[in-house]
PDB file of C-alpha atoms in Angstrom:
ATOM      1  CA  MET E   1     -78.028  26.815  56.138  1.00 42.00           C
ATOM      2  CA  THR E   2     -80.708  25.127  54.078  1.00 40.00           C
ATOM      3  CA  SER E   3     -81.221  21.439  54.864  1.00 40.00           C
ATOM      4  CA  GLY E   4     -81.591  18.838  51.884  1.00 40.00           C
ATOM      5  CA  GLY E   5     -84.854  19.177  50.869  1.00 41.00           C
ATOM      6  CA  GLY E   6     -84.249  16.722  47.718  1.00 42.00           C
ATOM      7  CA  VAL E   7     -82.398  13.644  49.455  1.00 42.00           C
ATOM      8  CA  ARG E   8     -84.006  11.499  51.414  1.00 42.00           C
ATOM      9  CA  ALA E   9     -83.093  11.721  55.232  1.00 39.00           C
ATOM     10  CA  GLY E  10     -81.377   8.223  56.128  1.00 43.00           C
ATOM     11  CA  ASN E  11     -79.748   8.451  59.476  1.00 43.00           C
ATOM     12  CA  GLY E  12     -82.095   8.230  62.657  1.00 40.00           C
ATOM     13  CA  GLY E  13     -85.809   7.087  62.717  1.00 38.00           C
ATOM     14  CA  SER E  14     -87.123   3.522  62.908  1.00 37.00           C
ATOM     15  CA  MET E  15     -87.491   2.531  59.126  1.00 38.00           C
ATOM     16  CA  ARG E  16     -84.421   1.997  57.169  1.00 39.00           C
ATOM     17  CA  PRO E  17     -84.819   3.928  53.717  1.00 40.00           C
ATOM     18  CA  ARG E  18     -85.641   1.948  50.393  1.00 42.00           C
ATOM     19  CA  GLY E  19     -82.539   3.788  49.225  1.00 40.00           C
ATOM     20  CA  PHE E  20     -80.442   0.825  50.715  1.00 37.00           C
ATOM     21  CA  LEU E  21     -82.073  -1.764  48.651  1.00 39.00           C
ATOM     22  CA  GLY E  22     -81.339   0.283  45.786  1.00 41.00           C
ATOM     23  CA  ALA E  23     -77.805   0.484  46.405  1.00 40.00           C
ATOM     24  CA  GLY E  24     -77.585  -2.936  46.757  1.00 40.00           C
ATOM     25  CA  GLN E  25     -79.020  -3.829  43.530  1.00 45.00           C
ATOM     26  CA  CYS E  26     -76.862  -1.383  41.621  1.00 42.00           C
ATOM     27  CA  LEU E  27     -73.386  -2.376  43.297  1.00 47.00           C
ATOM     28  CA  SER E  28     -71.236  -5.536  42.953  1.00 46.00           C
ATOM     29  CA  ARG E  29     -71.939  -8.373  45.175  1.00 44.00           C
ATOM     30  CA  ALA E  30     -69.320  -7.552  47.721  1.00 39.00           C
ATOM     31  CA  MET E  31     -70.288  -3.932  47.823  1.00 46.00           C
ATOM     32  CA  SER E  32     -73.894  -4.846  48.483  1.00 43.00           C
ATOM     33  CA  ARG E  33     -73.405  -6.748  51.178  1.00 42.00           C
ATOM     34  CA  CYS E  34     -71.431  -3.519  52.756  1.00 45.00           C
ATOM     35  CA  VAL E  35     -74.480  -1.302  51.782  1.00 48.00           C
ATOM     36  CA  LEU E  36     -77.053  -3.549  53.695  1.00 43.00           C
ATOM     37  CA  GLU E  37     -74.907  -4.322  56.326  1.00 47.00           C
ATOM     38  CA  PRO E  38     -76.473  -2.938  59.766  1.00 49.00           C
ATOM     39  CA  ARG E  39     -74.790   0.294  61.031  1.00 48.00           C
ATOM     40  CA  PRO E  40     -75.550   2.694  63.975  1.00 47.00           C
ATOM     41  CA  PRO E  41     -77.671   5.679  62.862  1.00 50.00           C
ATOM     42  CA  GLY E  42     -75.622   8.596  61.908  1.00 51.00           C
ATOM     43  CA  LYS E  43     -72.358   6.716  60.974  1.00 85.00           C
ATOM     44  CA  ARG E  44     -72.289   7.128  57.342  1.00 94.00           C
ATOM     45  CA  TRP E  45     -70.766   9.859  55.350  1.00 96.00           C
ATOM     46  CA  MET E  46     -70.115  10.263  51.659  1.00 98.00           C
ATOM     47  CA  VAL E  47     -66.982  11.971  50.105  1.00 98.00           C
ATOM     48  CA  ALA E  48     -67.234  13.076  46.610  1.00 98.00           C
ATOM     49  CA  GLY E  49     -64.207  14.267  44.430  1.00 97.00           C
ATOM     50  CA  LEU E  50     -65.493  16.789  41.845  1.00 96.00           C
ATOM     51  CA  GLY E  51     -63.743  16.989  38.246  1.00 95.00           C
ATOM     52  CA  ASN E  52     -63.803  15.793  34.834  1.00 94.00           C
ATOM     53  CA  PRO E  53     -63.596  11.957  34.200  1.00 91.00           C
ATOM     54  CA  GLY E  54     -60.707  11.312  31.786  1.00 86.00           C
ATOM     55  CA  LEU E  55     -58.531  14.443  33.003  1.00 86.00           C
ATOM     56  CA  PRO E  56     -57.175  13.147  36.170  1.00 84.00           C
ATOM     57  CA  GLY E  57     -54.005  14.997  36.050  1.00 90.00           C
ATOM     58  CA  THR E  58     -55.621  18.838  35.948  1.00 95.00           C
ATOM     59  CA  ARG E  59     -56.148  21.351  38.250  1.00 94.00           C
ATOM     60  CA  HIS E  60     -59.885  21.281  37.908  1.00 94.00           C
ATOM     61  CA  SER E  61     -59.839  17.349  38.720  1.00 95.00           C
ATOM     62  CA  VAL E  62     -57.673  17.899  41.966  1.00 96.00           C
ATOM     63  CA  GLY E  63     -60.669  16.902  44.082  1.00 96.00           C
ATOM     64  CA  MET E  64     -60.706  13.325  42.222  1.00 96.00           C
ATOM     65  CA  ALA E  65     -56.927  13.054  43.226  1.00 96.00           C
ATOM     66  CA  VAL E  66     -57.798  13.590  47.007  1.00 97.00           C
ATOM     67  CA  LEU E  67     -60.488  10.742  46.863  1.00 97.00           C
ATOM     68  CA  GLY E  68     -57.527   8.493  45.381  1.00 96.00           C
ATOM     69  CA  GLN E  69     -55.193   9.473  47.977  1.00 97.00           C
ATOM     70  CA  LEU E  70     -58.053   8.950  50.587  1.00 98.00           C
ATOM     71  CA  ALA E  71     -58.885   5.673  49.073  1.00 97.00           C
ATOM     72  CA  ARG E  72     -55.321   4.735  49.356  1.00 97.00           C
ATOM     73  CA  ARG E  73     -55.152   5.675  53.066  1.00 97.00           C
ATOM     74  CA  LEU E  74     -58.174   3.751  54.142  1.00 97.00           C
ATOM     75  CA  GLY E  75     -56.992   0.601  52.128  1.00 96.00           C
ATOM     76  CA  VAL E  76     -59.516   0.342  49.440  1.00 97.00           C
ATOM     77  CA  ALA E  77     -57.393   1.919  46.366  1.00 96.00           C
ATOM     78  CA  GLU E  78     -58.175  -1.496  44.444  1.00 95.00           C
ATOM     79  CA  SER E  79     -61.992  -1.532  45.513  1.00 94.00           C
ATOM     80  CA  TRP E  80     -63.281   1.029  43.151  1.00 96.00           C
ATOM     81  CA  THR E  81     -66.464  -0.128  41.554  1.00 95.00           C
ATOM     82  CA  ARG E  82     -67.833   1.632  38.516  1.00 95.00           C
ATOM     83  CA  ASP E  83     -71.732   2.115  39.056  1.00 94.00           C
ATOM     84  CA  ARG E  84     -73.995   2.661  36.157  1.00 92.00           C
ATOM     85  CA  HIS E  85     -76.755   3.920  37.953  1.00 91.00           C
ATOM     86  CA  CYS E  86     -74.892   6.848  39.444  1.00 95.00           C
ATOM     87  CA  ALA E  87     -72.427   7.247  36.686  1.00 96.00           C
ATOM     88  CA  ALA E  88     -69.309   7.129  39.285  1.00 97.00           C
ATOM     89  CA  ASP E  89     -66.967   5.017  40.644  1.00 97.00           C
ATOM     90  CA  LEU E  90     -67.564   4.070  44.048  1.00 97.00           C
ATOM     91  CA  ALA E  91     -65.616   2.581  46.929  1.00 97.00           C
ATOM     92  CA  LEU E  92     -66.683   1.559  50.578  1.00 96.00           C
ATOM     93  CA  ALA E  93     -64.232   1.894  53.621  1.00 95.00           C
ATOM     94  CA  PRO E  94     -64.717   1.789  57.327  1.00 93.00           C
ATOM     95  CA  LEU E  95     -63.516   4.481  59.542  1.00 92.00           C
ATOM     96  CA  GLY E  96     -63.899   3.419  62.986  1.00 89.00           C
ATOM     97  CA  ASP E  97     -67.618   2.868  63.819  1.00 86.00           C
ATOM     98  CA  ALA E  98     -68.584   4.936  60.627  1.00 90.00           C
ATOM     99  CA  GLN E  99     -68.688   3.942  57.087  1.00 94.00           C
ATOM    100  CA  LEU E 100     -67.375   6.163  54.042  1.00 96.00           C
ATOM    101  CA  VAL E 101     -68.869   6.127  50.674  1.00 97.00           C
ATOM    102  CA  LEU E 102     -66.230   7.652  48.162  1.00 98.00           C
ATOM    103  CA  LEU E 103     -67.510   8.745  44.997  1.00 98.00           C
ATOM    104  CA  ARG E 104     -65.825  10.002  41.651  1.00 97.00           C
ATOM    105  CA  PRO E 105     -68.486  11.139  39.291  1.00 97.00           C
ATOM    106  CA  ARG E 106     -67.961  10.049  35.648  1.00 95.00           C
ATOM    107  CA  ARG E 107     -70.215  12.871  34.423  1.00 96.00           C
ATOM    108  CA  LEU E 108     -68.498  16.162  33.283  1.00 95.00           C
ATOM    109  CA  MET E 109     -67.930  18.875  36.145  1.00 96.00           C
ATOM    110  CA  ASN E 110     -71.095  20.852  35.005  1.00 95.00           C
ATOM    111  CA  ALA E 111     -73.027  17.537  35.762  1.00 96.00           C
ATOM    112  CA  ASN E 112     -71.318  16.156  38.727  1.00 97.00           C
ATOM    113  CA  GLY E 113     -74.459  16.906  41.122  1.00 96.00           C
ATOM    114  CA  ARG E 114     -76.484  14.246  39.433  1.00 97.00           C
ATOM    115  CA  SER E 115     -73.868  11.436  40.390  1.00 97.00           C
ATOM    116  CA  VAL E 116     -73.529  12.979  43.755  1.00 97.00           C
ATOM    117  CA  ALA E 117     -77.510  13.113  44.237  1.00 97.00           C
ATOM    118  CA  ARG E 118     -78.179   9.783  42.957  1.00 97.00           C
ATOM    119  CA  ALA E 119     -75.488   8.163  45.118  1.00 97.00           C
ATOM    120  CA  ALA E 120     -77.066  10.085  48.390  1.00 96.00           C
ATOM    121  CA  GLU E 121     -80.528   8.865  47.565  1.00 95.00           C
ATOM    122  CA  LEU E 122     -79.380   5.312  46.983  1.00 94.00           C
ATOM    123  CA  PHE E 123     -77.478   5.408  50.404  1.00 94.00           C
ATOM    124  CA  GLY E 124     -80.098   7.518  52.465  1.00 93.00           C
ATOM    125  CA  LEU E 125     -77.714  10.365  53.082  1.00 95.00           C
ATOM    126  CA  THR E 126     -78.828  13.980  53.816  1.00 95.00           C
ATOM    127  CA  ALA E 127     -76.870  16.690  52.343  1.00 96.00           C
ATOM    128  CA  GLU E 128     -75.274  17.473  55.560  1.00 95.00           C
ATOM    129  CA  GLU E 129     -73.841  14.008  55.233  1.00 96.00           C
ATOM    130  CA  VAL E 130     -72.100  14.665  51.926  1.00 97.00           C
ATOM    131  CA  TYR E 131     -68.709  16.316  51.449  1.00 98.00           C
ATOM    132  CA  LEU E 132     -67.794  17.818  48.521  1.00 98.00           C
ATOM    133  CA  VAL E 133     -63.691  17.844  47.503  1.00 97.00           C
ATOM    134  CA  HIS E 134     -62.989  20.384  44.831  1.00 96.00           C
ATOM    135  CA  ASP E 135     -60.471  22.894  43.353  1.00 94.00           C
ATOM    136  CA  GLU E 136     -60.375  26.609  44.719  1.00 93.00           C
ATOM    137  CA  LEU E 137     -59.211  29.462  42.204  1.00 93.00           C
ATOM    138  CA  ASP E 138     -59.041  32.050  45.149  1.00 90.00           C
ATOM    139  CA  LYS E 139     -56.397  30.054  47.303  1.00 93.00           C
ATOM    140  CA  PRO E 140     -52.892  29.301  46.286  1.00 92.00           C
ATOM    141  CA  LEU E 141     -51.792  25.825  45.749  1.00 89.00           C
ATOM    142  CA  GLY E 142     -51.044  24.100  49.001  1.00 84.00           C
ATOM    143  CA  ARG E 143     -53.940  25.972  50.880  1.00 94.00           C
ATOM    144  CA  LEU E 144     -56.741  24.103  52.021  1.00 96.00           C
ATOM    145  CA  ALA E 145     -60.071  25.424  53.524  1.00 94.00           C
ATOM    146  CA  LEU E 146     -62.968  23.510  54.977  1.00 95.00           C
ATOM    147  CA  LYS E 147     -66.103  25.432  54.140  1.00 89.00           C
ATOM    148  CA  LEU E 148     -69.389  24.339  55.781  1.00 90.00           C
ATOM    149  CA  GLY E 149     -72.262  25.188  53.248  1.00 88.00           C
ATOM    150  CA  GLY E 150     -72.897  28.157  51.722  1.00 88.00           C
ATOM    151  CA  SER E 151     -73.229  29.364  47.781  1.00 89.00           C
ATOM    152  CA  ALA E 152     -71.025  27.638  45.000  1.00 86.00           C
ATOM    153  CA  ARG E 153     -68.785  30.800  44.546  1.00 86.00           C
ATOM    154  CA  GLY E 154     -68.783  30.463  40.854  1.00 85.00           C
ATOM    155  CA  HIS E 155     -67.567  26.630  40.690  1.00 93.00           C
ATOM    156  CA  ASN E 156     -69.932  25.012  38.283  1.00 93.00           C
ATOM    157  CA  GLY E 157     -69.398  21.166  39.949  1.00 94.00           C
ATOM    158  CA  VAL E 158     -70.655  22.703  43.387  1.00 96.00           C
ATOM    159  CA  ARG E 159     -73.444  24.606  41.674  1.00 96.00           C
ATOM    160  CA  SER E 160     -74.372  21.389  39.712  1.00 96.00           C
ATOM    161  CA  CYS E 161     -74.506  19.570  43.391  1.00 97.00           C
ATOM    162  CA  ILE E 162     -76.658  22.556  44.933  1.00 96.00           C
ATOM    163  CA  SER E 163     -79.093  22.059  42.353  1.00 96.00           C
ATOM    164  CA  CYS E 164     -79.438  18.596  42.258  1.00 97.00           C
ATOM    165  CA  LEU E 165     -79.202  18.010  45.988  1.00 96.00           C
ATOM    166  CA  ASN E 166     -81.560  20.947  46.491  1.00 96.00           C
ATOM    167  CA  SER E 167     -79.526  21.996  49.268  1.00 96.00           C
ATOM    168  CA  ASN E 168     -76.316  24.284  49.899  1.00 96.00           C
ATOM    169  CA  ALA E 169     -75.401  22.335  53.341  1.00 95.00           C
ATOM    170  CA  MET E 170     -72.685  20.127  52.165  1.00 96.00           C
ATOM    171  CA  PRO E 171     -69.283  20.579  53.984  1.00 97.00           C
ATOM    172  CA  ARG E 172     -66.669  21.323  51.255  1.00 96.00           C
ATOM    173  CA  LEU E 173     -62.792  20.638  51.266  1.00 97.00           C
ATOM    174  CA  ARG E 174     -61.748  23.550  48.922  1.00 95.00           C
ATOM    175  CA  VAL E 175     -58.125  22.905  47.574  1.00 96.00           C
ATOM    176  CA  GLY E 176     -56.307  25.685  46.552  1.00 95.00           C
ATOM    177  CA  ILE E 177     -54.996  25.801  42.883  1.00 93.00           C
ATOM    178  CA  GLY E 178     -54.041  29.248  42.445  1.00 92.00           C
ATOM    179  CA  ARG E 179     -55.533  32.048  40.029  1.00 91.00           C
ATOM    180  CA  PRO E 180     -53.465  33.357  36.989  1.00 89.00           C
ATOM    181  CA  THR E 181     -52.754  37.048  36.630  1.00 86.00           C
ATOM    182  CA  HIS E 182     -54.647  37.323  33.499  1.00 90.00           C
ATOM    183  CA  PRO E 183     -58.541  36.828  33.459  1.00 87.00           C
ATOM    184  CA  GLU E 184     -58.279  35.207  30.075  1.00 88.00           C
ATOM    185  CA  ALA E 185     -55.870  32.574  31.211  1.00 91.00           C
ATOM    186  CA  VAL E 186     -58.278  31.311  33.808  1.00 91.00           C
ATOM    187  CA  GLN E 187     -59.758  28.507  31.786  1.00 91.00           C
ATOM    188  CA  ALA E 188     -56.483  27.119  30.454  1.00 93.00           C
ATOM    189  CA  HIS E 189     -55.038  27.178  33.843  1.00 92.00           C
ATOM    190  CA  VAL E 190     -58.120  25.464  35.703  1.00 92.00           C
ATOM    191  CA  LEU E 191     -57.954  22.666  32.642  1.00 94.00           C
ATOM    192  CA  GLY E 192     -54.537  22.426  32.532  1.00 94.00           C
ATOM    193  CA  CYS E 193     -52.061  20.052  34.147  1.00 95.00           C
ATOM    194  CA  PHE E 194     -50.037  21.022  37.404  1.00 93.00           C
ATOM    195  CA  SER E 195     -46.529  21.999  36.312  1.00 92.00           C
ATOM    196  CA  PRO E 196     -43.506  20.014  37.449  1.00 93.00           C
ATOM    197  CA  ALA E 197     -42.958  22.313  40.191  1.00 91.00           C
ATOM    198  CA  GLU E 198     -46.548  21.949  41.370  1.00 92.00           C
ATOM    199  CA  GLN E 199     -46.528  18.264  41.069  1.00 92.00           C
ATOM    200  CA  GLU E 200     -43.658  18.273  43.482  1.00 93.00           C
ATOM    201  CA  LEU E 201     -45.901  20.026  46.036  1.00 92.00           C
ATOM    202  CA  LEU E 202     -48.774  17.655  45.292  1.00 94.00           C
ATOM    203  CA  PRO E 203     -48.185  14.584  47.743  1.00 95.00           C
ATOM    204  CA  LEU E 204     -48.050  16.524  50.760  1.00 96.00           C
ATOM    205  CA  LEU E 205     -50.831  18.450  49.650  1.00 96.00           C
ATOM    206  CA  LEU E 206     -52.957  15.332  49.110  1.00 96.00           C
ATOM    207  CA  ASP E 207     -51.804  13.998  52.612  1.00 97.00           C
ATOM    208  CA  ARG E 208     -52.889  17.289  54.142  1.00 97.00           C
ATOM    209  CA  ALA E 209     -56.172  17.033  52.634  1.00 97.00           C
ATOM    210  CA  THR E 210     -56.840  13.782  53.467  1.00 98.00           C
ATOM    211  CA  ASP E 211     -56.016  14.336  57.020  1.00 97.00           C
ATOM    212  CA  LEU E 212     -58.092  17.434  57.390  1.00 97.00           C
ATOM    213  CA  ILE E 213     -61.371  15.671  56.135  1.00 97.00           C
ATOM    214  CA  LEU E 214     -60.707  12.484  57.959  1.00 97.00           C
ATOM    215  CA  ASP E 215     -60.572  14.468  61.166  1.00 96.00           C
ATOM    216  CA  HIS E 216     -63.690  16.289  60.460  1.00 96.00           C
ATOM    217  CA  ILE E 217     -65.461  13.190  59.741  1.00 95.00           C
ATOM    218  CA  ARG E 218     -64.129  11.337  63.018  1.00 93.00           C
ATOM    219  CA  GLU E 219     -65.103  14.271  65.308  1.00 91.00           C
ATOM    220  CA  ARG E 220     -68.685  14.345  63.784  1.00 91.00           C
ATOM    221  CA  SER E 221     -68.990  10.596  63.998  1.00 89.00           C
ATOM    222  CA  GLN E 222     -68.488  11.008  67.776  1.00 83.00           C
ATOM    223  CA  GLY E 223     -72.009  12.038  68.422  1.00 64.00           C
ATOM    224  CA  PRO E 224     -75.374  13.402  66.741  1.00 54.00           C
ATOM    225  CA  SER E 225     -75.100  16.671  68.520  1.00 44.00           C
ATOM    226  CA  LEU E 226     -72.041  17.803  66.311  1.00 42.00           C
ATOM    227  CA  GLY E 227     -72.860  20.005  63.463  1.00 44.00           C
ATOM    228  CA  PRO E 228     -71.367  19.944  60.252  1.00 43.00           C
TER     229      PRO E 228
END
């Protein structure tokens, strides 16, 4: 895996990165206090739900749906704050001794990486500390997989994040949406809403996705020796 050359490393070392001050300036007062609050090194992570703003019910925005469930689980569903510097909605949540930065980009999928990279810079995070949650055509609905870095595999949102972070090391939670039989139907399938039958499966899927990502972050938060 390559490491995030384009993002300022923020965990470890004696100096706190200037990104902490920038984050405090661009967020609301309440959120700024959380950003500037002292924390143990290596105990902050970002989880970004990729998707298209204004289209929350589509298969392509299922990553944003997972972020909504994650925020509800962590008790911060009413704490989303729109940040114009990152062009994203942000919420902060504690997870044991760790702190999670939840992010939903407000740019189109192809430009999601600009929001993710800007927030990572402001919060002093490396690419390895940024989780991406996104849809996956090559897995059936209900299947989940945690991919540890690698190529974008044709996903434009992931490609944007790799380009803007200058790294492919981000852990990724891939949420299966299934691939239609006919190749010409792929775009309509991805941009379409879940069918009524699929919507019945969504609550369990979102719960399982939330469990998977929280368990992985808890494990990594136990010590700096754990890899992504």
